[in-house]
Amino acid sequence: MDKRTLGRDLEVSAIGLGCMGMSQSYGPNPGSRQEMIALIREAVERGVTFFDTAEVYGPFRNERLVGEALAPVREQVVIATKFGFAFDAEGRQAGLSSRPEHVRQAADGSLQRLGVDVIDLYYQHRVDPQVPIEDVAGAVKGLIQDGKVRHFGMSEAAAGTIRRAHAVQPVTAVQSEYSLWWRRPEQEVLPVLAELGIGFVPYSPLGKGFLTGTVDAATAFDRTDIRASIPRFTAEARKANQALVDLLGAIARYKGATPAQIALAWLLARQPWIVPIPGTRRPERLAENIAAAHVELTADDLERVDAAAAKIDIQGARYPENLERMTGL
């Protein structure tokens, strides 16, 4: 697979693998641990070198899974994980915490669970409004100086916050949701990243599965599936938003691809420093997503997609209000 560079010098595969869904969020049956380890290793064999996890996924289980899966090929891959949440005595998520002392403790925990000596890319998962971002960046800078972290990242941060953090410790990558049905980063974040030379890592690049064409108004979600609580995934919203999937389907037929591949190829064509991280639990979806790196969209293709998409009024919020309040700070 082609490589791309995040920030100044972090080289990764053009498409990464988001590993969260292997441990949580998308229903009760993520597959066995060994099946997920095999899937991660198959991704490596297919050329993926960029893997995304976080301490809060599980919590903690996903880091252990990713660490075990990648241990035999540690020197060939880039592992990204995240800090920024507090946990109670039972290990349950309990609000935000990016206090410098907590950041250092979180890094030590992630290093142990991943079974690595250094974290390649360490994101602040969500901005903590109680802690100046300069203090957070300073804490990660200290971890970099100590050899525990290689690169600093931020997730769902506002443009001004990114700029302030970058002035203390250069930010290598920003991770935020971005796809044909969630384009808010284009307004302020992407221009700042272009100015500062920071890479961009879109999560949910396939709209949590909706843009693949495998979800429609009749799809039923288990109560353990995060989509059951997302306004954009009500039956009414899915019906209204089907026009976007139909658009992707039309382009896909023309290009000899799938709707998912067109959605990923659209992201790859936006900027050479954009690296999407679609997640999956299924080998066939993994192969499909990776093949998107070879789907070329011309300038005319992109203009056609953008013009058609601009006429579609996407219905429904991307998050429940309590989760949306944690973004864009």
Short mmCIF file of C-alpha atoms in Angstrom, two decimals, residues 27-171:
data_model
loop_
_atom_site.label_atom_id
_atom_site.label_comp_id
_atom_site.label_asym_id
_atom_site.label_seq_id
_atom_site.Cartn_x
_atom_site.Cartn_y
_atom_site.Cartn_z
CA GLY A 27 -23.21 -4.75 19.27
CA PRO A 28 -22.65 -7.71 21.55
CA ASN A 29 -20.65 -10.02 19.28
CA PRO A 30 -17.34 -8.49 18.21
CA GLY A 31 -15.86 -11.90 17.51
CA SER A 32 -13.44 -13.92 19.56
CA ARG A 33 -10.14 -12.50 20.70
CA GLN A 34 -8.25 -14.84 18.41
CA GLU A 35 -10.42 -13.85 15.44
CA MET A 36 -9.69 -10.18 16.06
CA ILE A 37 -5.96 -10.84 16.48
CA ALA A 38 -6.01 -12.73 13.19
CA LEU A 39 -7.81 -9.81 11.52
CA ILE A 40 -5.22 -7.29 12.74
CA ARG A 41 -2.40 -9.52 11.51
CA GLU A 42 -4.12 -9.94 8.16
CA ALA A 43 -4.22 -6.15 7.89
CA VAL A 44 -0.44 -6.08 8.35
CA GLU A 45 -0.02 -8.71 5.65
CA ARG A 46 -2.12 -6.54 3.32
CA GLY A 47 0.09 -3.51 3.88
CA VAL A 48 -1.57 -1.64 6.75
CA THR A 49 1.00 -0.12 9.10
CA PHE A 50 -1.20 2.29 11.12
CA PHE A 51 -3.35 0.99 13.98
CA ASP A 52 -5.60 3.04 16.25
CA THR A 53 -6.71 2.22 19.79
CA ALA A 54 -7.32 4.01 23.12
CA GLU A 55 -7.27 3.25 26.83
CA VAL A 56 -11.01 3.94 27.06
CA TYR A 57 -11.88 1.28 24.45
CA GLY A 58 -13.04 -1.62 26.55
CA PRO A 59 -11.90 0.11 28.77
CA PHE A 60 -8.33 -1.16 28.48
CA ARG A 61 -9.17 -4.40 26.62
CA ASN A 62 -8.58 -2.99 23.17
CA GLU A 63 -5.03 -1.85 23.93
CA ARG A 64 -4.18 -5.35 25.18
CA LEU A 65 -5.70 -6.88 22.05
CA VAL A 66 -3.81 -4.57 19.70
CA GLY A 67 -0.58 -5.00 21.61
CA GLU A 68 -0.75 -8.79 21.47
CA ALA A 69 -1.71 -8.82 17.79
CA LEU A 70 1.12 -6.52 16.74
CA ALA A 71 3.86 -7.84 19.03
CA PRO A 72 5.44 -10.04 16.29
CA VAL A 73 5.66 -7.07 13.88
CA ARG A 74 6.19 -4.20 16.32
CA GLU A 75 9.00 -2.60 14.34
CA GLN A 76 6.95 -2.57 11.14
CA VAL A 77 3.91 -0.68 12.44
CA VAL A 78 2.75 2.59 13.98
CA ILE A 79 0.52 2.28 17.04
CA ALA A 80 -1.65 5.22 18.06
CA THR A 81 -3.48 5.35 21.39
CA LYS A 82 -5.21 8.03 23.43
CA PHE A 83 -5.49 9.51 26.91
CA GLY A 84 -7.88 11.99 28.48
CA PHE A 85 -10.49 10.08 30.46
CA ALA A 86 -10.68 9.36 34.19
CA PHE A 87 -11.70 5.96 35.54
CA ASP A 88 -13.26 4.88 38.81
CA ALA A 89 -12.02 2.11 41.12
CA GLU A 90 -13.83 -0.50 38.99
CA GLY A 91 -12.17 0.77 35.81
CA ARG A 92 -15.26 2.45 34.43
CA GLN A 93 -15.10 5.73 32.53
CA ALA A 94 -15.68 8.64 34.92
CA GLY A 95 -15.38 11.93 33.07
CA LEU A 96 -12.40 13.73 31.59
CA SER A 97 -8.91 14.18 32.98
CA SER A 98 -5.90 15.66 31.23
CA ARG A 99 -4.04 16.87 34.30
CA PRO A 100 -0.31 16.48 33.59
CA GLU A 101 0.18 13.92 36.36
CA HIS A 102 -2.76 11.90 35.00
CA VAL A 103 -1.34 12.06 31.46
CA ARG A 104 1.93 10.55 32.71
CA GLN A 105 0.08 7.80 34.59
CA ALA A 106 -2.09 7.07 31.56
CA ALA A 107 0.96 6.75 29.32
CA ASP A 108 2.57 4.24 31.67
CA GLY A 109 -0.65 2.21 31.69
CA SER A 110 -0.90 2.22 27.90
CA LEU A 111 2.74 1.22 27.49
CA GLN A 112 2.19 -1.74 29.79
CA ARG A 113 -1.04 -2.89 28.13
CA LEU A 114 0.35 -2.51 24.63
CA GLY A 115 3.57 -4.26 25.63
CA VAL A 116 5.73 -1.61 23.95
CA ASP A 117 8.59 0.65 24.98
CA VAL A 118 7.25 3.72 23.21
CA ILE A 119 3.88 4.97 21.95
CA ASP A 120 4.22 6.10 18.34
CA LEU A 121 1.33 8.60 18.35
CA TYR A 122 -0.31 9.73 21.59
CA TYR A 123 -3.59 11.63 21.19
CA GLN A 124 -5.49 13.66 23.72
CA HIS A 125 -8.83 11.89 23.23
CA ARG A 126 -11.02 14.84 24.16
CA VAL A 127 -10.03 18.34 25.25
CA ASP A 128 -10.38 18.82 29.01
CA PRO A 129 -11.81 22.33 29.60
CA GLN A 130 -10.46 22.25 33.18
CA VAL A 131 -6.81 21.99 32.08
CA PRO A 132 -5.02 24.59 29.92
CA ILE A 133 -4.06 22.96 26.64
CA GLU A 134 -0.55 24.35 27.07
CA ASP A 135 -0.19 22.20 30.20
CA VAL A 136 -1.37 19.12 28.33
CA ALA A 137 1.02 19.74 25.45
CA GLY A 138 3.80 20.29 27.97
CA ALA A 139 3.06 16.96 29.63
CA VAL A 140 3.26 15.13 26.30
CA LYS A 141 6.44 17.04 25.46
CA GLY A 142 7.93 15.65 28.66
CA LEU A 143 6.91 12.12 27.65
CA ILE A 144 8.58 12.63 24.28
CA GLN A 145 11.76 13.85 25.99
CA ASP A 146 11.64 10.77 28.24
CA GLY A 147 11.41 8.47 25.22
CA LYS A 148 7.94 7.15 26.10
CA VAL A 149 6.11 8.85 23.21
CA ARG A 150 7.22 9.72 19.68
CA HIS A 151 4.46 12.02 18.42
CA PHE A 152 1.67 14.18 19.89
CA GLY A 153 -1.87 14.09 18.54
CA MET A 154 -5.24 15.63 19.36
CA SER A 155 -8.79 14.38 18.80
CA GLU A 156 -11.90 16.48 18.10
CA ALA A 157 -10.13 19.70 19.08
CA ALA A 158 -11.04 23.18 17.85
CA ALA A 159 -8.74 25.07 15.50
CA GLY A 160 -7.64 27.62 18.12
CA THR A 161 -6.89 24.88 20.64
CA ILE A 162 -4.79 23.01 18.09
CA ARG A 163 -2.84 26.17 17.34
CA ARG A 164 -2.10 26.81 21.05
CA ALA A 165 -1.00 23.22 21.67
CA HIS A 166 1.19 23.20 18.58
CA ALA A 167 3.07 26.24 19.87
CA VAL A 168 4.19 24.22 22.91
CA GLN A 169 4.72 20.79 21.32
CA PRO A 170 4.33 20.25 17.56
CA VAL A 171 1.17 18.30 16.82
#
